[in-house]
Amino acid sequence: MGLINKDKDEIYLIVGLGNPGVKYELTRHNIGFQVVDFIANKIDEKFKRVQFNALIAKGSYKGKKIILTKPQTFMNNSGQSVGSLARYYKVDFENVIVIFDDVDLPFETIRVRSEGGSGGHKGMKSIIQHLGNSQEFPRIRFGVGRPPGRMDTADYVLQRFNKEEEKFIDLYIQKASDAIFDIIENDIVHAMNHFNGS
């Protein structure tokens, strides 16, 4: 599946999806960036390097190498950076973990999947295309809920979380991060069993 990692040590490419720029920082669409920022802080690393038009931070967890990634191409072209990084570091697609916002899930919901389509998410669609149309890579779907009334979905995800959601956002960011650590430490099946439905 995917590329063969020729290195002795396993490498995980952990991708948070979002848009670059201050005005997008705390929006629903940028929750992927927030999750990888949390992980970087947890492992005491910083995003100090730009490679293939992505901010990256290198570190390790439980003896396994990880590359935290925030594509700077804007959401719809995220796959350009992800595909290039996966190939450069010879990361097997099974070890490319993507975190993104999902309007089809309620706010308090985290879902771990081992594979699947884009679900209409343009960032995920771009990644699938740039990984040779492979859908066989893990992803963390972070529920942000449906837009109220007749609000356009694009407008909704580019807004910040409301005051009630902000009370709990740190808790769910930690939960998504824990799911990623579980995948690395154990495996995708263990993470799905532990986090889906909880």
PDB file of C-alpha atoms in Angstrom:
ATOM      1  CA  MET A   1       0.000   0.000   0.000  1.00  0.00           C
ATOM      2  CA  GLY A   2       1.362   3.431  -0.914  1.00  0.00           C
ATOM      3  CA  LEU A   3       5.094   3.943  -0.882  1.00  0.00           C
ATOM      4  CA  ILE A   4       7.618   1.589   0.648  1.00  0.00           C
ATOM      5  CA  ASN A   5       9.514   3.163   3.531  1.00  0.00           C
ATOM      6  CA  LYS A   6      13.106   2.030   3.022  1.00  0.00           C
ATOM      7  CA  ASP A   7      14.317   3.550   6.283  1.00  0.00           C
ATOM      8  CA  LYS A   8      14.786   1.399   9.335  1.00  0.00           C
ATOM      9  CA  ASP A   9      12.677   3.675  11.529  1.00  0.00           C
ATOM     10  CA  GLU A  10       8.994   4.250  10.947  1.00  0.00           C
ATOM     11  CA  ILE A  11       8.072   7.783   9.920  1.00  0.00           C
ATOM     12  CA  TYR A  12       4.646   9.342  10.403  1.00  0.00           C
ATOM     13  CA  LEU A  13       3.514  12.385   8.437  1.00  0.00           C
ATOM     14  CA  ILE A  14       0.842  14.120  10.513  1.00  0.00           C
ATOM     15  CA  VAL A  15      -1.032  16.693   8.462  1.00  0.00           C
ATOM     16  CA  GLY A  16      -3.321  19.360   9.871  1.00  0.00           C
ATOM     17  CA  LEU A  17      -5.498  21.062   7.273  1.00  0.00           C
ATOM     18  CA  GLY A  18      -6.234  24.766   7.274  1.00  0.00           C
ATOM     19  CA  ASN A  19      -5.595  28.079   5.533  1.00  0.00           C
ATOM     20  CA  PRO A  20      -2.514  30.239   6.166  1.00  0.00           C
ATOM     21  CA  GLY A  21      -2.942  33.754   7.515  1.00  0.00           C
ATOM     22  CA  VAL A  22      -3.992  35.410  10.765  1.00  0.00           C
ATOM     23  CA  LYS A  23      -7.615  35.926   9.731  1.00  0.00           C
ATOM     24  CA  TYR A  24      -8.151  32.161   9.406  1.00  0.00           C
ATOM     25  CA  GLU A  25      -6.289  31.107  12.553  1.00  0.00           C
ATOM     26  CA  LEU A  26      -9.142  30.110  14.870  1.00  0.00           C
ATOM     27  CA  THR A  27     -11.818  29.290  12.308  1.00  0.00           C
ATOM     28  CA  ARG A  28     -13.571  25.932  12.080  1.00  0.00           C
ATOM     29  CA  HIS A  29     -11.782  25.202   8.793  1.00  0.00           C
ATOM     30  CA  ASN A  30      -8.421  25.518  10.556  1.00  0.00           C
ATOM     31  CA  ILE A  31      -9.013  23.001  13.315  1.00  0.00           C
ATOM     32  CA  GLY A  32      -6.385  20.734  11.711  1.00  0.00           C
ATOM     33  CA  PHE A  33      -3.747  23.413  12.240  1.00  0.00           C
ATOM     34  CA  GLN A  34      -4.819  23.748  15.884  1.00  0.00           C
ATOM     35  CA  VAL A  35      -4.498  20.012  16.485  1.00  0.00           C
ATOM     36  CA  VAL A  36      -0.965  19.749  15.072  1.00  0.00           C
ATOM     37  CA  ASP A  37      -0.001  22.892  17.013  1.00  0.00           C
ATOM     38  CA  PHE A  38      -1.184  21.099  20.165  1.00  0.00           C
ATOM     39  CA  ILE A  39       0.870  18.012  19.276  1.00  0.00           C
ATOM     40  CA  ALA A  40       3.970  20.129  18.585  1.00  0.00           C
ATOM     41  CA  ASN A  41       3.636  21.700  22.013  1.00  0.00           C
ATOM     42  CA  LYS A  42       3.109  18.268  23.580  1.00  0.00           C
ATOM     43  CA  ILE A  43       6.349  16.886  22.159  1.00  0.00           C
ATOM     44  CA  ASP A  44       8.174  20.196  22.714  1.00  0.00           C
ATOM     45  CA  GLU A  45       8.809  20.997  19.055  1.00  0.00           C
ATOM     46  CA  LYS A  46       8.198  24.141  16.973  1.00  0.00           C
ATOM     47  CA  PHE A  47       7.297  24.843  13.360  1.00  0.00           C
ATOM     48  CA  LYS A  48      10.627  26.362  12.335  1.00  0.00           C
ATOM     49  CA  ARG A  49      11.042  25.092   8.778  1.00  0.00           C
ATOM     50  CA  VAL A  50       9.290  25.478   5.427  1.00  0.00           C
ATOM     51  CA  GLN A  51       9.525  22.584   2.994  1.00  0.00           C
ATOM     52  CA  PHE A  52       7.457  21.962  -0.140  1.00  0.00           C
ATOM     53  CA  ASN A  53       5.337  24.999   0.741  1.00  0.00           C
ATOM     54  CA  ALA A  54       4.437  23.619   4.165  1.00  0.00           C
ATOM     55  CA  LEU A  55       5.415  24.511   7.702  1.00  0.00           C
ATOM     56  CA  ILE A  56       6.912  21.433   9.323  1.00  0.00           C
ATOM     57  CA  ALA A  57       8.113  20.400  12.764  1.00  0.00           C
ATOM     58  CA  LYS A  58      10.134  17.226  13.263  1.00  0.00           C
ATOM     59  CA  GLY A  59      10.098  15.195  16.439  1.00  0.00           C
ATOM     60  CA  SER A  60       9.475  11.748  17.852  1.00  0.00           C
ATOM     61  CA  TYR A  61       6.899   9.885  19.901  1.00  0.00           C
ATOM     62  CA  LYS A  62       7.419   6.499  21.529  1.00  0.00           C
ATOM     63  CA  GLY A  63      10.613   6.097  19.530  1.00  0.00           C
ATOM     64  CA  LYS A  64       8.943   6.762  16.178  1.00  0.00           C
ATOM     65  CA  LYS A  65       9.771   9.746  13.994  1.00  0.00           C
ATOM     66  CA  ILE A  66       6.975  12.201  13.240  1.00  0.00           C
ATOM     67  CA  ILE A  67       6.766  15.138  10.853  1.00  0.00           C
ATOM     68  CA  LEU A  68       4.024  17.603  11.766  1.00  0.00           C
ATOM     69  CA  THR A  69       2.785  19.460   8.709  1.00  0.00           C
ATOM     70  CA  LYS A  70       0.713  22.584   8.012  1.00  0.00           C
ATOM     71  CA  PRO A  71       0.359  23.111   4.237  1.00  0.00           C
ATOM     72  CA  GLN A  72       0.604  26.802   3.303  1.00  0.00           C
ATOM     73  CA  THR A  73      -1.001  26.445  -0.136  1.00  0.00           C
ATOM     74  CA  PHE A  74      -4.531  27.244   1.063  1.00  0.00           C
ATOM     75  CA  MET A  75      -6.948  24.406   1.674  1.00  0.00           C
ATOM     76  CA  ASN A  76      -7.905  23.435  -1.875  1.00  0.00           C
ATOM     77  CA  ASN A  77      -4.300  22.677  -2.873  1.00  0.00           C
ATOM     78  CA  SER A  78      -3.132  20.971   0.340  1.00  0.00           C
ATOM     79  CA  GLY A  79      -2.231  17.815  -1.530  1.00  0.00           C
ATOM     80  CA  GLN A  80       0.663  19.489  -3.337  1.00  0.00           C
ATOM     81  CA  SER A  81       2.659  19.732  -0.101  1.00  0.00           C
ATOM     82  CA  VAL A  82       1.466  16.428   1.335  1.00  0.00           C
ATOM     83  CA  GLY A  83       2.280  14.404  -1.778  1.00  0.00           C
ATOM     84  CA  SER A  84       5.738  15.947  -2.086  1.00  0.00           C
ATOM     85  CA  LEU A  85       6.582  15.410   1.597  1.00  0.00           C
ATOM     86  CA  ALA A  86       5.333  11.815   1.586  1.00  0.00           C
ATOM     87  CA  ARG A  87       7.526  10.992  -1.376  1.00  0.00           C
ATOM     88  CA  TYR A  88      10.588  12.886  -0.160  1.00  0.00           C
ATOM     89  CA  TYR A  89      10.567  11.190   3.254  1.00  0.00           C
ATOM     90  CA  LYS A  90       9.403   7.836   1.833  1.00  0.00           C
ATOM     91  CA  VAL A  91       6.402   7.726   4.150  1.00  0.00           C
ATOM     92  CA  ASP A  92       4.074   4.794   3.579  1.00  0.00           C
ATOM     93  CA  PHE A  93       0.545   6.051   2.963  1.00  0.00           C
ATOM     94  CA  GLU A  94      -0.617   4.047   5.992  1.00  0.00           C
ATOM     95  CA  ASN A  95       1.488   6.466   8.067  1.00  0.00           C
ATOM     96  CA  VAL A  96       0.079   9.669   6.546  1.00  0.00           C
ATOM     97  CA  ILE A  97      -2.457  10.872   9.131  1.00  0.00           C
ATOM     98  CA  VAL A  98      -4.687  13.820   8.154  1.00  0.00           C
ATOM     99  CA  ILE A  99      -6.809  15.905  10.549  1.00  0.00           C
ATOM    100  CA  PHE A 100      -9.600  18.031   9.110  1.00  0.00           C
ATOM    101  CA  ASP A 101     -12.942  19.672   9.886  1.00  0.00           C
ATOM    102  CA  ASP A 102     -16.153  17.821   9.039  1.00  0.00           C
ATOM    103  CA  VAL A 103     -19.535  19.565   8.866  1.00  0.00           C
ATOM    104  CA  ASP A 104     -21.335  16.218   8.702  1.00  0.00           C
ATOM    105  CA  LEU A 105     -20.365  15.421  12.306  1.00  0.00           C
ATOM    106  CA  PRO A 106     -21.684  17.199  15.436  1.00  0.00           C
ATOM    107  CA  PHE A 107     -19.221  19.516  17.152  1.00  0.00           C
ATOM    108  CA  GLU A 108     -18.418  17.140  20.006  1.00  0.00           C
ATOM    109  CA  THR A 109     -17.563  14.214  17.701  1.00  0.00           C
ATOM    110  CA  ILE A 110     -14.181  12.798  16.669  1.00  0.00           C
ATOM    111  CA  ARG A 111     -14.040   9.978  14.120  1.00  0.00           C
ATOM    112  CA  VAL A 112     -10.992   7.887  13.225  1.00  0.00           C
ATOM    113  CA  ARG A 113     -10.957   6.172   9.831  1.00  0.00           C
ATOM    114  CA  SER A 114      -8.333   4.062   8.110  1.00  0.00           C
ATOM    115  CA  GLU A 115      -9.370   5.088   4.581  1.00  0.00           C
ATOM    116  CA  GLY A 116     -12.180   6.639   2.577  1.00  0.00           C
ATOM    117  CA  GLY A 117     -13.165   9.343   0.129  1.00  0.00           C
ATOM    118  CA  SER A 118     -13.019  13.100   0.508  1.00  0.00           C
ATOM    119  CA  GLY A 119     -16.605  13.497   1.722  1.00  0.00           C
ATOM    120  CA  GLY A 120     -16.746  16.696  -0.316  1.00  0.00           C
ATOM    121  CA  HIS A 121     -13.844  18.257   1.613  1.00  0.00           C
ATOM    122  CA  LYS A 122     -11.648  20.016  -0.958  1.00  0.00           C
ATOM    123  CA  GLY A 123      -8.470  19.709   1.084  1.00  0.00           C
ATOM    124  CA  MET A 124      -8.957  15.953   1.354  1.00  0.00           C
ATOM    125  CA  LYS A 125      -9.816  15.742  -2.336  1.00  0.00           C
ATOM    126  CA  SER A 126      -6.507  17.422  -3.177  1.00  0.00           C
ATOM    127  CA  ILE A 127      -4.553  15.060  -0.913  1.00  0.00           C
ATOM    128  CA  ILE A 128      -6.172  11.989  -2.468  1.00  0.00           C
ATOM    129  CA  GLN A 129      -5.255  13.269  -5.932  1.00  0.00           C
ATOM    130  CA  HIS A 130      -1.632  13.970  -4.980  1.00  0.00           C
ATOM    131  CA  LEU A 131      -1.217  10.574  -3.311  1.00  0.00           C
ATOM    132  CA  GLY A 132      -1.867   8.929  -6.650  1.00  0.00           C
ATOM    133  CA  ASN A 133      -5.640   8.797  -6.080  1.00  0.00           C
ATOM    134  CA  SER A 134      -5.103   6.556  -3.068  1.00  0.00           C
ATOM    135  CA  GLN A 135      -7.769   6.781  -0.358  1.00  0.00           C
ATOM    136  CA  GLU A 136      -5.898   4.324   1.865  1.00  0.00           C
ATOM    137  CA  PHE A 137      -4.496   6.638   4.519  1.00  0.00           C
ATOM    138  CA  PRO A 138      -5.754   7.352   8.064  1.00  0.00           C
ATOM    139  CA  ARG A 139      -7.733  10.450   8.880  1.00  0.00           C
ATOM    140  CA  ILE A 140      -9.218  12.127  11.936  1.00  0.00           C
ATOM    141  CA  ARG A 141     -12.550  13.793  11.201  1.00  0.00           C
ATOM    142  CA  PHE A 142     -13.165  16.645  13.647  1.00  0.00           C
ATOM    143  CA  GLY A 143     -16.880  17.464  13.854  1.00  0.00           C
ATOM    144  CA  VAL A 144     -17.726  21.167  13.548  1.00  0.00           C
ATOM    145  CA  GLY A 145     -21.482  20.756  13.042  1.00  0.00           C
ATOM    146  CA  ARG A 146     -23.830  21.969  10.330  1.00  0.00           C
ATOM    147  CA  PRO A 147     -24.308  25.653   9.502  1.00  0.00           C
ATOM    148  CA  PRO A 148     -27.448  27.168  11.052  1.00  0.00           C
ATOM    149  CA  GLY A 149     -30.457  27.905   8.872  1.00  0.00           C
ATOM    150  CA  ARG A 150     -29.565  28.605   5.265  1.00  0.00           C
ATOM    151  CA  MET A 151     -26.032  29.805   5.925  1.00  0.00           C
ATOM    152  CA  ASP A 152     -23.595  28.831   3.196  1.00  0.00           C
ATOM    153  CA  THR A 153     -21.253  26.035   4.313  1.00  0.00           C
ATOM    154  CA  ALA A 154     -18.166  27.885   3.054  1.00  0.00           C
ATOM    155  CA  ASP A 155     -19.096  30.955   5.116  1.00  0.00           C
ATOM    156  CA  TYR A 156     -19.779  28.793   8.163  1.00  0.00           C
ATOM    157  CA  VAL A 157     -16.438  26.968   8.239  1.00  0.00           C
ATOM    158  CA  LEU A 158     -14.562  30.250   7.807  1.00  0.00           C
ATOM    159  CA  GLN A 159     -16.124  31.576  11.016  1.00  0.00           C
ATOM    160  CA  ARG A 160     -14.728  31.095  14.495  1.00  0.00           C
ATOM    161  CA  PHE A 161     -16.331  28.692  16.950  1.00  0.00           C
ATOM    162  CA  ASN A 162     -19.128  30.236  19.001  1.00  0.00           C
ATOM    163  CA  LYS A 163     -18.753  31.068  22.688  1.00  0.00           C
ATOM    164  CA  GLU A 164     -20.338  27.807  23.850  1.00  0.00           C
ATOM    165  CA  GLU A 165     -18.101  25.719  21.594  1.00  0.00           C
ATOM    166  CA  GLU A 166     -15.019  27.633  22.698  1.00  0.00           C
ATOM    167  CA  LYS A 167     -15.576  26.357  26.252  1.00  0.00           C
ATOM    168  CA  PHE A 168     -14.903  22.810  25.060  1.00  0.00           C
ATOM    169  CA  ILE A 169     -12.619  23.236  22.051  1.00  0.00           C
ATOM    170  CA  ASP A 170      -9.398  22.535  23.955  1.00  0.00           C
ATOM    171  CA  LEU A 171     -10.874  19.270  25.253  1.00  0.00           C
ATOM    172  CA  TYR A 172     -11.700  18.035  21.756  1.00  0.00           C
ATOM    173  CA  ILE A 173      -8.362  19.181  20.343  1.00  0.00           C
ATOM    174  CA  GLN A 174      -6.692  17.063  23.016  1.00  0.00           C
ATOM    175  CA  LYS A 175      -9.001  14.149  22.177  1.00  0.00           C
ATOM    176  CA  ALA A 176      -8.056  14.341  18.482  1.00  0.00           C
ATOM    177  CA  SER A 177      -4.380  14.501  19.455  1.00  0.00           C
ATOM    178  CA  ASP A 178      -4.775  11.475  21.712  1.00  0.00           C
ATOM    179  CA  ALA A 179      -6.289   9.561  18.798  1.00  0.00           C
ATOM    180  CA  ILE A 180      -3.236  10.353  16.675  1.00  0.00           C
ATOM    181  CA  PHE A 181      -0.863   9.278  19.436  1.00  0.00           C
ATOM    182  CA  ASP A 182      -2.885   6.049  19.761  1.00  0.00           C
ATOM    183  CA  ILE A 183      -2.442   5.306  16.053  1.00  0.00           C
ATOM    184  CA  ILE A 184       1.318   5.810  16.366  1.00  0.00           C
ATOM    185  CA  GLU A 185       1.733   3.874  19.604  1.00  0.00           C
ATOM    186  CA  ASN A 186      -0.674   1.032  18.804  1.00  0.00           C
ATOM    187  CA  ASP A 187      -2.381   0.975  15.399  1.00  0.00           C
ATOM    188  CA  ILE A 188      -5.348   2.367  13.483  1.00  0.00           C
ATOM    189  CA  VAL A 189      -7.711  -0.431  14.557  1.00  0.00           C
ATOM    190  CA  HIS A 190      -6.948   0.180  18.236  1.00  0.00           C
ATOM    191  CA  ALA A 191      -7.596   3.906  17.781  1.00  0.00           C
ATOM    192  CA  MET A 192     -10.876   3.333  15.942  1.00  0.00           C
ATOM    193  CA  ASN A 193     -12.098   0.959  18.643  1.00  0.00           C
ATOM    194  CA  HIS A 194     -11.121   3.367  21.404  1.00  0.00           C
ATOM    195  CA  PHE A 195     -12.264   6.711  20.006  1.00  0.00           C
ATOM    196  CA  ASN A 196     -15.155   6.054  17.622  1.00  0.00           C
ATOM    197  CA  GLY A 197     -18.465   6.229  19.392  1.00  0.00           C
ATOM    198  CA  SER A 198     -16.950   7.557  22.614  1.00  0.00           C
TER     199      SER A 198
END
